[in-house]
XYZ file of C-alpha atoms in Angstrom:
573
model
C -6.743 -32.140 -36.812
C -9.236 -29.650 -38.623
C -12.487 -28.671 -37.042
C -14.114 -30.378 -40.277
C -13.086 -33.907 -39.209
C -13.720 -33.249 -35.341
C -17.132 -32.635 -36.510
C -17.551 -35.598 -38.997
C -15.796 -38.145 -36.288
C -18.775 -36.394 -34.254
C -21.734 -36.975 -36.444
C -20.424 -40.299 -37.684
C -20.323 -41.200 -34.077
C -24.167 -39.770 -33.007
C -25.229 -42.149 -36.543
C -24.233 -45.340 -34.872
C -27.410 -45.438 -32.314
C -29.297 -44.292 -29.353
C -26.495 -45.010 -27.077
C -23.824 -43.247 -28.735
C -26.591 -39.916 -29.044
C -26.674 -40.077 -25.105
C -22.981 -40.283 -24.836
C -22.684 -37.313 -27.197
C -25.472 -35.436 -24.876
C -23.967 -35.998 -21.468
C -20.126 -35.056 -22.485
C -21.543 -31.742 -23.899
C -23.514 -31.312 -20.871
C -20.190 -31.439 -18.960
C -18.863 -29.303 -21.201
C -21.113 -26.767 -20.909
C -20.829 -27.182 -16.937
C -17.140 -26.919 -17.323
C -17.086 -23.790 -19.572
C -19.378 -21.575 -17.879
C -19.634 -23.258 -14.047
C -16.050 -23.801 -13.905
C -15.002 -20.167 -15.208
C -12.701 -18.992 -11.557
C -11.483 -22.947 -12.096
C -9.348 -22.543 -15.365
C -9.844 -18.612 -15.658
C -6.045 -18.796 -14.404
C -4.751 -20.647 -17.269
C -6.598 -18.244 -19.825
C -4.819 -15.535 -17.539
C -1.502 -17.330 -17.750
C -1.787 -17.238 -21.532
C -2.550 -13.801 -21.538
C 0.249 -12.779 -19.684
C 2.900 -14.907 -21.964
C 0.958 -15.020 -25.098
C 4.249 -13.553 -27.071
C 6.503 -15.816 -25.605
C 4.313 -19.036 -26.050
C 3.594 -18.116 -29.981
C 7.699 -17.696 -30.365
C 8.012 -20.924 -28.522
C 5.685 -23.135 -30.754
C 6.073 -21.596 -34.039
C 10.260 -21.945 -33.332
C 8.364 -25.852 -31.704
C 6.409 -26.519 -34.813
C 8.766 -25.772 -37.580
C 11.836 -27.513 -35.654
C 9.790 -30.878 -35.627
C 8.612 -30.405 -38.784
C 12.484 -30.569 -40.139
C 12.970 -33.561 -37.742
C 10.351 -35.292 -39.431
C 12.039 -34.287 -43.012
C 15.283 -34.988 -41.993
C 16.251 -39.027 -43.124
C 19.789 -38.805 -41.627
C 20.519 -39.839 -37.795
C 22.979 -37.390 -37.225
C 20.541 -34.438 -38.856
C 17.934 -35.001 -36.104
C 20.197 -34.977 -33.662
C 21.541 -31.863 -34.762
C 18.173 -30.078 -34.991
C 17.175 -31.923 -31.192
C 19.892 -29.974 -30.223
C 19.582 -26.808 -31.689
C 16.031 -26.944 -30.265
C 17.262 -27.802 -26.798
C 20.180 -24.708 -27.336
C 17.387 -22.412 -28.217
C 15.329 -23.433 -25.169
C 17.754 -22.909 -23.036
C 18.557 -19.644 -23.700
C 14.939 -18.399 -23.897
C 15.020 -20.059 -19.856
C 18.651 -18.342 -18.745
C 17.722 -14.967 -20.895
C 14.019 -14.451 -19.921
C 13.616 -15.786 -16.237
C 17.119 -16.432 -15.096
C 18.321 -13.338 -16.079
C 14.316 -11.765 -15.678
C 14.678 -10.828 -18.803
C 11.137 -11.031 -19.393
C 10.182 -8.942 -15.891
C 12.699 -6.248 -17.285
C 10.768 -5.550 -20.511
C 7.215 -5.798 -19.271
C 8.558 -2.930 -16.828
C 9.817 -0.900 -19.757
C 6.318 -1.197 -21.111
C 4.993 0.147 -17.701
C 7.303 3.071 -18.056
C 6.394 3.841 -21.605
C 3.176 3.687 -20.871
C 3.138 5.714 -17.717
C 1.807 9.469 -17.310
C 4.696 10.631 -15.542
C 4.631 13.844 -13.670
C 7.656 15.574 -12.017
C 7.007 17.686 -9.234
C 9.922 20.242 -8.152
C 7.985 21.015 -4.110
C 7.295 18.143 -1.719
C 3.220 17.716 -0.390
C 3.050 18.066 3.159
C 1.536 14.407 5.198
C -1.823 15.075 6.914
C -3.677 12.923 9.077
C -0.416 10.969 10.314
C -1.494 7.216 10.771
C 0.182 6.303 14.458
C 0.115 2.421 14.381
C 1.383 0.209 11.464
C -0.449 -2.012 9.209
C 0.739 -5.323 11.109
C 0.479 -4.015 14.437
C -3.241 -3.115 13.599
C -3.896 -6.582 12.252
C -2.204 -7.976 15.118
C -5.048 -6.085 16.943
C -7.626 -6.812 15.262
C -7.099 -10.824 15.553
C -6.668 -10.414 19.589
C -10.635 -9.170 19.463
C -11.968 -12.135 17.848
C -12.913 -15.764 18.720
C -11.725 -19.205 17.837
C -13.997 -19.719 14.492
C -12.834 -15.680 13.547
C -10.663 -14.548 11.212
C -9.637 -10.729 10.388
C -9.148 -9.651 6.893
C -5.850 -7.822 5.748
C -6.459 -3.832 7.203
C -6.470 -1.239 4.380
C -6.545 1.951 5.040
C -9.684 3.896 3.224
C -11.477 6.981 3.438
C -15.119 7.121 5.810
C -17.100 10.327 5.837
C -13.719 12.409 5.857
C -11.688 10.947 8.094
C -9.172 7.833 7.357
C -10.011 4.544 8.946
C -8.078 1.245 8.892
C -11.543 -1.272 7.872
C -11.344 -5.249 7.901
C -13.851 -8.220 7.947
C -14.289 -10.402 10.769
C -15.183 -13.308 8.707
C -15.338 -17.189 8.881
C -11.911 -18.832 9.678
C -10.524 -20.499 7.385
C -9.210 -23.535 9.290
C -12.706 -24.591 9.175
C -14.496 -25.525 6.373
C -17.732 -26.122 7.586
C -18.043 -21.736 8.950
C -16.806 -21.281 5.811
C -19.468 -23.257 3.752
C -22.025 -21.968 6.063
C -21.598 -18.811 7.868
C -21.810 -14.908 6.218
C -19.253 -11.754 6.909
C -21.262 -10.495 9.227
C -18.863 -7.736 11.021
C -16.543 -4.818 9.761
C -13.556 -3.245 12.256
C -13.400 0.786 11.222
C -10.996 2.126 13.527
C -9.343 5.761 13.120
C -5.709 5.707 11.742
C -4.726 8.799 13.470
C -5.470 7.470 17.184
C -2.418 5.583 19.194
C -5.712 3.603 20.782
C -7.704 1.919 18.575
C -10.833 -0.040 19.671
C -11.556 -2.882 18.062
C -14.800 -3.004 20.280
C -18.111 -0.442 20.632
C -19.109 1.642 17.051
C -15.777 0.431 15.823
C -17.158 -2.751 15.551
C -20.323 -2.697 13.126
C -22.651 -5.268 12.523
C -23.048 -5.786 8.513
C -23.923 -9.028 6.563
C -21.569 -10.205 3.363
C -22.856 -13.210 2.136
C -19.531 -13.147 -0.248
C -16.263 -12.708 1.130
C -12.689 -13.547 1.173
C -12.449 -16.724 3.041
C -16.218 -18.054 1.919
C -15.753 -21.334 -0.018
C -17.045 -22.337 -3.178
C -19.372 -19.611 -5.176
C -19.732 -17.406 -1.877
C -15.564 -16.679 -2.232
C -15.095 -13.180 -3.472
C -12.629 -13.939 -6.223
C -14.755 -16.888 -7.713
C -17.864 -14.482 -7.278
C -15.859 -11.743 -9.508
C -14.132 -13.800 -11.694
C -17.511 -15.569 -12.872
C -18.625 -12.172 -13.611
C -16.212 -11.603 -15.791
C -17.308 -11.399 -20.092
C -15.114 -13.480 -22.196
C -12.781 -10.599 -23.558
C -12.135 -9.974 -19.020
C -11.694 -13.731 -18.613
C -8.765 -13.129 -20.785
C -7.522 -9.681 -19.238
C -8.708 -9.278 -15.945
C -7.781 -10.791 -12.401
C -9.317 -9.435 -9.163
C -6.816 -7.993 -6.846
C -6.899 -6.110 -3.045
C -10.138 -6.314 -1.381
C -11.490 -3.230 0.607
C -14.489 -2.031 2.985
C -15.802 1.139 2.885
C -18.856 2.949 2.476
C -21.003 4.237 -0.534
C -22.459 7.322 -1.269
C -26.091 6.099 0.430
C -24.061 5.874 3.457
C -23.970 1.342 2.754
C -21.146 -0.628 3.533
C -19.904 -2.228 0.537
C -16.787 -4.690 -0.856
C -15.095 -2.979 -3.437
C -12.637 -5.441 -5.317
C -9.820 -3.636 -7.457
C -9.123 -5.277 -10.673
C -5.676 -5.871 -12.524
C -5.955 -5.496 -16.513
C -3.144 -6.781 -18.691
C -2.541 -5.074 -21.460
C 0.121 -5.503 -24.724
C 0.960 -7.827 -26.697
C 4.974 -8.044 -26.667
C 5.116 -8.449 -23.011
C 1.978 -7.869 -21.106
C 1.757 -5.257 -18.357
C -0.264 -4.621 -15.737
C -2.503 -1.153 -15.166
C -5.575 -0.378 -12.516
C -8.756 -1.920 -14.404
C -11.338 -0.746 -12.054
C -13.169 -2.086 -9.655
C -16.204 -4.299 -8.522
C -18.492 -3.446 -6.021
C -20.092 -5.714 -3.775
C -23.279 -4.999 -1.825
C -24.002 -6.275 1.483
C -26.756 -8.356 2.472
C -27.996 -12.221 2.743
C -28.382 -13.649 -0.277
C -31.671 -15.856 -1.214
C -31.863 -18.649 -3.479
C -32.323 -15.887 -5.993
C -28.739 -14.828 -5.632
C -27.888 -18.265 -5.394
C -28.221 -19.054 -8.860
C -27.282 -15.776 -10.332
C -23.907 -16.353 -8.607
C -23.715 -19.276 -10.249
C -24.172 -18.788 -13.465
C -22.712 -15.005 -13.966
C -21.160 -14.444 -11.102
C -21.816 -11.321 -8.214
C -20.720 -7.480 -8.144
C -21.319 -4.353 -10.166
C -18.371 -3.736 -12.508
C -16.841 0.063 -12.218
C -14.685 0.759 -15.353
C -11.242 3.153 -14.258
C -13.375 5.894 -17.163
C -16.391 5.953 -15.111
C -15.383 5.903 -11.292
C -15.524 9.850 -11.348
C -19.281 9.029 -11.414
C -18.743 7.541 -8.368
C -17.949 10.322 -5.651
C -17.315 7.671 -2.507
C -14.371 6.456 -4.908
C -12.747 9.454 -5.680
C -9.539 10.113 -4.082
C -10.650 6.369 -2.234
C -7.872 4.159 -1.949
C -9.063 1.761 -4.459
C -5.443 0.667 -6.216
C -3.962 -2.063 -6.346
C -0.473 -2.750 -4.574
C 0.841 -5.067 -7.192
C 0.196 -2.371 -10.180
C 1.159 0.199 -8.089
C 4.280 -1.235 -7.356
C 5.341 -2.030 -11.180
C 4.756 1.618 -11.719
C 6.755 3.254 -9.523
C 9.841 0.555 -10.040
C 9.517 1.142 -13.499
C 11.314 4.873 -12.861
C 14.563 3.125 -13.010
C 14.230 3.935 -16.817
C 14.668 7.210 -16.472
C 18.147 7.423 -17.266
C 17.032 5.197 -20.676
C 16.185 1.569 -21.219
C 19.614 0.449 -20.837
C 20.718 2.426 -17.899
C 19.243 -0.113 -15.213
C 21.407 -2.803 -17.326
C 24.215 -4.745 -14.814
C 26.894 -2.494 -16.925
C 25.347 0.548 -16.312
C 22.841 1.294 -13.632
C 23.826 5.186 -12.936
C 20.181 5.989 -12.386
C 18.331 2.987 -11.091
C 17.043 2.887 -8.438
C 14.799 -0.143 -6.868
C 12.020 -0.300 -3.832
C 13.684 -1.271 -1.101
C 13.323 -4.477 0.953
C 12.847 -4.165 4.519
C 13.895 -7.470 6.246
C 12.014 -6.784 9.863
C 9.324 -5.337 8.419
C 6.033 -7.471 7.662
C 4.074 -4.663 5.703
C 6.372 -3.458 2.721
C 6.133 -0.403 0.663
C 4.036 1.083 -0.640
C 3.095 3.373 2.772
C -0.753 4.659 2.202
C -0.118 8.192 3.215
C -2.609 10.944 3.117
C -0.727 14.316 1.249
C -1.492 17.691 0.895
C -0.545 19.111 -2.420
C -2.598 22.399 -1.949
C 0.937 24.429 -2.402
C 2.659 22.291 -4.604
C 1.392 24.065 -8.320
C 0.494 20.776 -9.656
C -2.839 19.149 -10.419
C -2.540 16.486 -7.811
C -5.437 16.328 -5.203
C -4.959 15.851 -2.021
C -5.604 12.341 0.000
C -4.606 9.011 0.368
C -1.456 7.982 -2.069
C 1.000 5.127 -2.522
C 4.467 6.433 -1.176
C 7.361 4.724 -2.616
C 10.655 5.760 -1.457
C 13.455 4.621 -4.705
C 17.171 3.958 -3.053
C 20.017 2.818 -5.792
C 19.924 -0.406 -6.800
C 23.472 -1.388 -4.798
C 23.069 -2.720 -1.298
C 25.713 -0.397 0.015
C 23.844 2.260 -1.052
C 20.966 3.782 1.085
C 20.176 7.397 -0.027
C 16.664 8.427 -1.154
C 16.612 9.170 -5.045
C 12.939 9.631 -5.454
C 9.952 10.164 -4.105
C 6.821 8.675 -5.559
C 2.999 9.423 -5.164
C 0.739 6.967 -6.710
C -2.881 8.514 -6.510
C -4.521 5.581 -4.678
C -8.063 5.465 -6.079
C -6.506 4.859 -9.650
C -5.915 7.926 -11.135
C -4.054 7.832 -14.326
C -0.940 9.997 -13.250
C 2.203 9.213 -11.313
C 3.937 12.242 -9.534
C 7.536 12.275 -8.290
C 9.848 13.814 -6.757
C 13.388 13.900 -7.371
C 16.004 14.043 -4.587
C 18.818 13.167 -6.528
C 19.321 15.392 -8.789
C 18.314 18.153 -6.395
C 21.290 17.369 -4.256
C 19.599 17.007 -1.340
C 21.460 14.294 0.002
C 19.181 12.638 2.102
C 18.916 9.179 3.530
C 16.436 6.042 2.415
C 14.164 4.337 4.511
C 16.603 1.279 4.254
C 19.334 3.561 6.587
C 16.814 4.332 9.249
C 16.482 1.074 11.465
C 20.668 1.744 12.513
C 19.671 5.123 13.679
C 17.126 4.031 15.679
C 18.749 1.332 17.021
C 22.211 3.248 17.686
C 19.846 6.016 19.626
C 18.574 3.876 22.178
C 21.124 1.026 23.047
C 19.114 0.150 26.293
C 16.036 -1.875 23.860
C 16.496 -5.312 23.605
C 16.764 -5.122 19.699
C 16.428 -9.149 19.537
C 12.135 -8.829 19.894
C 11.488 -5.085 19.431
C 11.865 -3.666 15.737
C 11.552 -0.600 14.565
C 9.465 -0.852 11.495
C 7.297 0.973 8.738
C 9.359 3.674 8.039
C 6.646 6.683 6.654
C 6.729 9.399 5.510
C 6.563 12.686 7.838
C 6.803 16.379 5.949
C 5.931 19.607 7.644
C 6.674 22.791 7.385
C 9.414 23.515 10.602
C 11.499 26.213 11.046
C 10.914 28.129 7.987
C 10.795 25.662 5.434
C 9.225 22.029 4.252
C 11.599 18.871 5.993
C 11.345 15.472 5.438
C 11.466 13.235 8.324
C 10.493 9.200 8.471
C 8.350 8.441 11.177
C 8.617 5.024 12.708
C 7.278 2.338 15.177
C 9.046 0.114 17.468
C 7.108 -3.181 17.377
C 7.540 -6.035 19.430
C 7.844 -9.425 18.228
C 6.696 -12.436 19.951
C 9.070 -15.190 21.181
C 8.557 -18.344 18.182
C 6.283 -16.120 16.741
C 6.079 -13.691 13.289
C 3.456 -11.701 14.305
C 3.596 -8.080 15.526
C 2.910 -7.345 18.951
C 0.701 -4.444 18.566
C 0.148 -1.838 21.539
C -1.989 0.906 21.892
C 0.906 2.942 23.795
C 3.365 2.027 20.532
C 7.211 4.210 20.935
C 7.645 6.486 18.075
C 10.350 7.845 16.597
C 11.120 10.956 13.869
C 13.953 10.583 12.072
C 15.346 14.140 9.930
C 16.377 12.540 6.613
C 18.881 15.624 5.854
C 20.464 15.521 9.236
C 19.800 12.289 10.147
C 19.009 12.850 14.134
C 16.893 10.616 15.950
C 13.671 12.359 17.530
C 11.128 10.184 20.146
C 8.069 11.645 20.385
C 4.924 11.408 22.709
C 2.413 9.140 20.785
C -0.185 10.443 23.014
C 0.093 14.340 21.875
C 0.860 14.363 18.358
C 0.096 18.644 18.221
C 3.638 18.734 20.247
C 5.465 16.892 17.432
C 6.757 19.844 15.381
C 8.095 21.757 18.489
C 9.771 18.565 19.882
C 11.806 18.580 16.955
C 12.358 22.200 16.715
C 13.252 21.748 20.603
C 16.127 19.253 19.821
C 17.346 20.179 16.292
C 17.025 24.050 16.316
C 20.824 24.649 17.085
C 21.728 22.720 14.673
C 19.477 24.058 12.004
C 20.793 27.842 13.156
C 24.299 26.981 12.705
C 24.081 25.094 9.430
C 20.726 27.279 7.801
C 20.852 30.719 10.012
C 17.641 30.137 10.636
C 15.901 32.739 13.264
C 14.246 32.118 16.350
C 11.020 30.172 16.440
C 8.129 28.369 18.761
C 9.027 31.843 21.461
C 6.031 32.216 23.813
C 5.315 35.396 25.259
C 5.511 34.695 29.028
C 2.406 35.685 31.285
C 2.096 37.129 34.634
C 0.271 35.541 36.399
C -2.035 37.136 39.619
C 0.277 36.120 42.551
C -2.944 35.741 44.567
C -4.154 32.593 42.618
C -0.888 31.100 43.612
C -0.840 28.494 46.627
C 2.057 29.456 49.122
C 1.467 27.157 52.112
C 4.626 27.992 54.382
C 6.706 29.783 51.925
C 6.667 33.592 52.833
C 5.817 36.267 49.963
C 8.182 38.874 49.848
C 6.819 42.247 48.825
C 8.524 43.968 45.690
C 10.247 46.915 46.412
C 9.449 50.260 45.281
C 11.337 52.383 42.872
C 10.810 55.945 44.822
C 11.981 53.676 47.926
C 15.649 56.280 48.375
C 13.265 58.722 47.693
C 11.298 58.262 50.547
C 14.531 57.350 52.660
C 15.786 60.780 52.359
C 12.764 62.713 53.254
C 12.469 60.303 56.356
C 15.714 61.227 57.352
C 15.090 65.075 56.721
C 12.020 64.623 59.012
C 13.578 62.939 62.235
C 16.206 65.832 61.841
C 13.611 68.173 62.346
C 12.434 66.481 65.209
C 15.213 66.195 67.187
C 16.151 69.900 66.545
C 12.753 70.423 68.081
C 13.136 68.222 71.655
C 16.123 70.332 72.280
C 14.643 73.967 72.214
């Protein structure tokens, strides 16, 4: 039906009386409501035809013009023949495109044609090693709050120069009423490089959201973003990771990262900025404006180097991050990751145990790498082969977290370095301590750990053994957490002392520098010139200090000797 006669059955219909007018009136009214009150309510279906907008104009042109002949068609048999070839066609779009994921495999190929790909030929060295794991600080986190409490996911961000895991304690939401009611009105920023975090004192700091992520209604921050959204966003945009850090004025803010879909043959996802959030309660004032167009200052990925508390911030989101790096399985060409082929592909591995999957937000140092990369927080990806059986790290990838346009990798592989995935490292940990009870304690969150030892740059993973509770899938988490370095080239199991990270390095060097000086030739290292020390500061209670004897002591014999000769020669006369 035309717009033309939509309108006429419309006017005809307001020409019939006063009663008909109103009718027209209110159903616009709700309308109206519906198109700009309702925008987070259906913003997901304008989303969902974004994403498969090819696909659906394939499917009802192939739709339209297959009924169409139906209708022509006078003969039984005909029809059936064109139901069927309909039905066929259909099918194989289902078995081809989401069976097979098909569809998955070319918006990937889009990612990787798309990507600004940068190989780097000299690993960064990890700074500013985070000691407990995402789930065991979130496990944390929840044990310092009350009943009507909940604790937002932890990211890890930058704060004035030093890396902080921040969350909201906001209003549960097993109960509507806090969450109808009550504001955000505390943020946990505790240091990632401490084994004991306090989720208590200046950690916890008293700040007022009046939108967050469990809020209902308007006051929810993806309703608040999404009814900022213009019409073109509403088509191309969907709010993503939510984090908590702190603006250049020195103010707490939410900062919301934002997916944007772009293409047209199969859609792809790519960083599309950010919102930002100000704290604060919100008057009737805000009320309204919330309503109607929604809360937040929109950041574009162009102008966030305006923005100097988001550069190098970790600002990306997981799910785009993610695509990107799996999307190196191209390298070896579009058809190489194809079931017939795969001699280069290489997937992100799965970690069964482990609640908090890659990527690892890792803070690098690429001062001596000759690249342009800064150094910070990044996503770490470490790419195994795409068969099971097969655990060896291909690449390394390093995602610039606050959005950056640029994807830098490393490849093992074809270096020959030989070394093991993250996927290998649970067995070694396991085999080197037998006496755990592996049944509730799990090593998990394997990291990376790169530091110049023993002459040269080596790769370890550095995990946590986390204990599970009985009927339980939470994380354990303790501030005293067991640690353990594992050498991905020689595949030794180190524990370290969580409480002295400085003494790291030399532990290793302690247990694997025989090894290394057989295999490398490596020289002597860590040698510490030994003092003397003033034997009068030391405390001998009963022992008895033995004077050190002279060199000239035969000297002195002799001439003793010589004398009492003399004397005796002398008694006789």
């Amino acid at each position: 039906m035309s717009n033309n006669k939509i309108l006429a059955m419309i006017k005809t219909y307001w020409n019939k009386g006063s009663k008909q007018k109103r009718n027209v009136i209110v159903l616009g009214l709700i309308l109206l409501i519906t198109l700009i009150f309702l925008r987070d309510d259906y913003q997901p279906a304008l989303l969902f035809v974004r994403k498969f907008i090819f696909v659906i104009l394939l499917s009802s042109t192939v739709l339209f013009f297959g009924l169409r002949k139906f209708r022509k068609l006078a003969s039984a048999g005909a029809r059936i023949g064109v139901l069927v070839l309909l039905i066929v066609f259909f099918g194989i779009l289902y078995v081809i495109g989401w069976h097979f994921k098909m569809y998955d495999y070319m918006k990937t190929y889009n990612v990787f044609n798309n990507l600004n790909k940068v190989e780097i030929h000299d690993l960064p060295l990890t700074q500013n090693e985070r000691i407990q794991p995402l789930r065991n600080v979130f496990s944390m986190a929840n044990e310092s709050v009350g009943e009507t409490k909940d604790v937002s996911l932890p990211h890890l961000v930058r704060i004035e120069n030093e890396n902080k895991w921040t969350m909201a304690i906001q209003p549960t939401e097993k109960y509507m009423w806090q969450g109808m009611t009550d504001n955000t009105e505390e943020v946990f920023a505790v240091s990632s490089t401490t084994p004991f975090p306090r989720f208590s004192g200046e950690n916890r700091i008293p700040v007022t959201f009046s939108i967050g992520e469990s809020l209902k209604f308007s006051r929810n921050t993806y309703n608040a973003v999404v009814q900022r959204f213009n019409v073109f966003q509403l088509f191309t945009m969907e709010p993503s990771d939510t984090f908590y850090m702190k603006n250049d004025s020195g103010q707490w803010v939410e900062v919301v990262s934002l997916i944007k879909w772009k293409g047209f043959f199969f859609p792809y996802p790519t960083f599309g900025g950010v919102v930002v959030i100000n704290n604060g309660e919100h008057d009737i004032k805000d009320y309204f404006e919330r309503i109607l167009i929604g809360k937040g200052t929109y950041i574009s990925p162009e102008n966030m180097k305006n923005y100097p508390y988001l550069i190098g911030q970790n600002t990306l989101a997981e799910k785009v991050s993610q695509v990107q790096a799996e999307s190196l399985k191209f390298l070896g060409g579009f058809s190489d990751p194809l079931p017939w082929n795969m001699k280069t592909a290489v997937k992100i591995p799965k970690m069964p145990d482990d609640q908090n999957q890659q990527p690892f937000v890792t803070d690098f140092d690429f001062s001596d790498t000759n690249s342009d990369a800064y150094s910070g927080l990044y996503h770490w990806f470490g790419l195994e082969p795409v068969g099971n059986e097969r655990t060896s790290l291909t690449f390394s990838v390093f995602i610039p977290s606050d959005g950056t346009d640029k994807l830098y990798y490393y490849d093992h592989a074809s270096k020959k370095q030989g070394y093991a995935g993250v996927t290998a490292m649970p067995a070694k940990v396991i085999e080197s301590r037998k006496e755990f009870d592996w049944s509730v304690n799990k090593p998990v969150e394997f990291r990376p750990y790169i530091k110049n030892i023993a002459g040269r740059k080596r790769m370890f993973f550095l995990g946590t053994i986390s204990a599970v509770r009985e009927g339980s899938n939470n994380f354990d988490g303790s501030a005293t957490p067991d640690l353990a370095l594992i050498d991905s080239e020689y595949r030794d199991v180190i524990w370290i002392d969580v409480k002295h990270p400085s003494s790291w390095d030399k532990s290793v060097y302690e247990q694997l520098n025989e090894a290394w000086r057989s295999s490398e030739g490596i020289g002597n290292y860590y040698v510490e010139d030994e003092k003397v020390i003033d034997a009068t500061l030391n405390n001998t209670d009963s022992l008895q200090v033995i004077a050190p004897v002279s060199n000239n002591q035969a000297v002195i014999d002799n001439l003793q000797r010589q004398l009492d000769s003399l004397k005796a020669v002398s008694n006789k006369k």
